[in-house]
Amino acid sequence: MMGWSTEARVSDLAQPDPPGAADPIDRRCGSPPCQQDADTKAFTGRGGAPAEVRQAQTRVDRIHRQQEELSRLTRRVRGRTFNLAVHRRKDTGQVHLRWRAAGSGARAGHIAWGVIHAHFAQLPGVLREWYERIHRRANELNRREIEARLAQRHACERNP
C-alpha cells in the first residue's frame, strides 16, 4: 500500500481541520481536494497540468526567498535607521517589501520611500547609491511577485 499506514489515514480523517486549513496544493489553487488533481503521468515527467502549476508555485516561492534575502541584507547595515520588511497580505496572499523604521516604539512602522529618500539624500554618495539600488531591486521583486502570483492563479484555473 505504498508505505501509508491505515492508522495515519484514519487519524487524519478523524481530526477536523481548523477553518481555512487545506492541503498545500489545494491552498495554492483554491480547488477542493480530489483524486483528479493527481498527475496521470507523474513518474514520466510528461504530465502537463500539474507540472505547470508546480512551476508557477516554484517561481512564486523563489521570488519570496529573494525578498526575504533582500530584507535580511538591509537589516545588516550598521547604524541603520531604516530597513526593508517583508509584508504579507492575508486576503490576497501578496508578499511585498516595504521600508520600515528600525527599532520599536512610536517611530517604528512602515514609511513611504519619499520620506526615506530625503534622509538618504544626506548620506555619503556610495551609501546613498546602495540604498537607491536596493529600493529599485525591492520594486522589481514586488512587481515580479505580483506577476508570478497572477501566472500561478491562471495556471490553477487552466488546470483544475
Coordinates of C-alpha atoms in Angstrom, one line a residue:
M1 CA 0.0 0.0 0.0
M2 CA 2.9 2.3 -0.8
G3 CA 4.0 2.8 2.8
W4 CA 0.9 4.6 4.1
S5 CA -0.4 3.3 7.4
T6 CA -4.1 2.8 7.8
E7 CA -3.8 4.3 11.3
A8 CA -2.3 7.6 9.9
R9 CA -5.1 7.9 7.3
V10 CA -7.9 7.2 9.8
S11 CA -6.5 9.7 12.3
D12 CA -6.2 12.3 9.6
L13 CA -9.9 11.8 8.7
A14 CA -10.9 11.8 12.4
Q15 CA -9.3 15.2 13.2
P16 CA -11.4 18.1 11.8
D17 CA -9.3 20.7 10.1
P18 CA -9.4 24.2 11.5
P19 CA -11.2 26.8 9.4
G20 CA -9.2 27.7 6.3
A21 CA -6.9 24.7 6.6
A22 CA -6.2 22.8 3.4
D23 CA -3.7 20.7 1.6
P24 CA -0.8 22.9 0.3
I25 CA -1.7 22.2 -3.3
D26 CA -5.4 23.0 -2.7
R27 CA -4.4 26.2 -0.9
R28 CA -2.4 27.4 -3.9
C29 CA -5.2 26.7 -6.4
G30 CA -8.3 27.1 -4.3
S31 CA -9.7 23.8 -5.6
P32 CA -11.3 21.2 -3.3
P33 CA -9.1 18.1 -2.6
C34 CA -9.9 15.3 -5.0
Q35 CA -8.2 12.4 -6.8
Q36 CA -8.4 14.1 -10.2
D37 CA -5.6 16.6 -9.1
A38 CA -3.1 13.7 -9.4
D39 CA -0.8 13.9 -12.4
T40 CA -1.7 10.9 -14.6
K41 CA 1.9 10.6 -15.9
A42 CA 3.6 11.6 -12.6
F43 CA 6.7 9.5 -13.0
T44 CA 7.4 10.1 -16.6
G45 CA 7.7 13.9 -16.5
R46 CA 5.1 14.2 -19.2
G47 CA 2.2 15.1 -17.1
G48 CA 1.1 18.6 -18.3
A49 CA -1.4 20.3 -16.0
P50 CA 0.1 19.8 -12.5
A51 CA 3.6 20.5 -13.9
E52 CA 2.5 24.0 -15.0
V53 CA 1.0 24.6 -11.5
R54 CA 4.2 23.3 -9.8
Q55 CA 6.4 25.5 -11.9
A56 CA 4.3 28.6 -11.2
Q57 CA 4.4 27.9 -7.5
T58 CA 8.2 27.3 -7.7
R59 CA 8.6 30.7 -9.3
V60 CA 6.5 32.4 -6.6
D61 CA 8.5 30.7 -3.9
R62 CA 11.8 31.7 -5.5
I63 CA 10.7 35.4 -5.5
H64 CA 9.6 35.2 -1.9
R65 CA 13.0 33.8 -0.9
Q66 CA 14.7 36.7 -2.8
Q67 CA 12.5 39.2 -1.0
E68 CA 13.5 37.6 2.4
E69 CA 17.2 37.8 1.4
L70 CA 17.0 41.5 0.4
S71 CA 15.2 42.3 3.7
R72 CA 18.0 40.5 5.7
L73 CA 20.6 42.4 3.7
T74 CA 19.2 45.8 4.7
R75 CA 18.9 44.7 8.4
R76 CA 22.7 44.0 8.5
V77 CA 23.6 47.7 7.8
R78 CA 25.4 49.1 10.9
G79 CA 23.7 52.1 12.4
R80 CA 20.7 51.7 10.1
T81 CA 17.7 53.9 10.6
F82 CA 15.6 52.1 8.0
N83 CA 15.3 48.6 6.6
L84 CA 13.1 46.6 4.2
A85 CA 10.5 44.5 5.8
V86 CA 8.5 41.7 4.2
H87 CA 4.8 42.4 4.4
R88 CA 2.2 39.6 3.8
R89 CA -1.4 40.3 2.9
K90 CA -3.6 37.5 4.2
D91 CA -6.5 38.3 2.0
T92 CA -4.6 38.2 -1.3
G93 CA -1.5 36.2 -0.4
Q94 CA 0.6 39.1 -1.8
V95 CA 4.1 39.3 -0.3
H96 CA 5.9 42.6 -0.8
L97 CA 8.8 44.6 0.6
R98 CA 8.2 47.9 2.4
W99 CA 10.5 50.3 4.1
R100 CA 10.3 50.4 7.8
A101 CA 11.9 52.5 10.5
A102 CA 14.3 50.4 12.5
G103 CA 13.7 49.7 16.2
S104 CA 10.5 49.8 18.1
G105 CA 8.3 52.4 19.6
A106 CA 6.4 55.4 18.2
R107 CA 8.8 55.9 15.3
A108 CA 8.7 52.2 14.1
G109 CA 6.4 51.4 11.3
H110 CA 6.2 51.4 7.5
I111 CA 7.4 54.6 5.8
A112 CA 7.0 55.8 2.3
W113 CA 10.1 55.9 0.0
G114 CA 9.6 59.7 -0.5
V115 CA 10.1 60.3 3.3
I116 CA 13.1 58.0 3.5
H117 CA 14.7 59.3 0.2
A118 CA 15.1 62.7 1.8
H119 CA 17.0 61.1 4.6
F120 CA 19.1 59.0 2.2
A121 CA 19.9 62.1 0.1
Q122 CA 22.1 63.3 3.1
L123 CA 24.2 60.1 3.2
P124 CA 27.6 59.8 1.5
G125 CA 27.4 59.0 -2.2
V126 CA 28.3 55.3 -2.1
L127 CA 25.8 54.5 0.7
R128 CA 23.1 56.7 -0.9
E129 CA 23.6 54.9 -4.3
W130 CA 23.4 51.5 -2.5
Y131 CA 20.1 52.3 -0.9
E132 CA 18.7 53.5 -4.2
R133 CA 19.8 50.3 -5.9
I134 CA 18.2 48.3 -3.0
H135 CA 15.0 50.3 -3.5
R136 CA 14.9 49.6 -7.2
R137 CA 15.6 45.9 -6.6
A138 CA 12.7 45.8 -4.0
N139 CA 10.3 47.5 -6.5
E140 CA 11.4 44.9 -9.2
L141 CA 10.8 42.0 -6.8
N142 CA 7.4 43.4 -5.7
R143 CA 6.4 43.7 -9.4
R144 CA 7.7 40.2 -10.3
E145 CA 5.9 38.7 -7.3
I146 CA 2.5 40.2 -8.4
E147 CA 3.1 38.8 -12.0
A148 CA 4.2 35.4 -10.7
R149 CA 1.1 35.1 -8.4
L150 CA -1.1 36.1 -11.4
A151 CA 0.5 33.4 -13.6
Q152 CA 0.1 30.9 -10.8
R153 CA -3.6 31.7 -10.5
H154 CA -4.1 31.4 -14.2
A155 CA -2.2 28.0 -14.2
C156 CA -4.5 26.8 -11.4
E157 CA -7.6 28.0 -13.3
R158 CA -6.5 26.2 -16.5
N159 CA -5.7 23.0 -14.6
P160 CA -8.4 22.4 -12.1

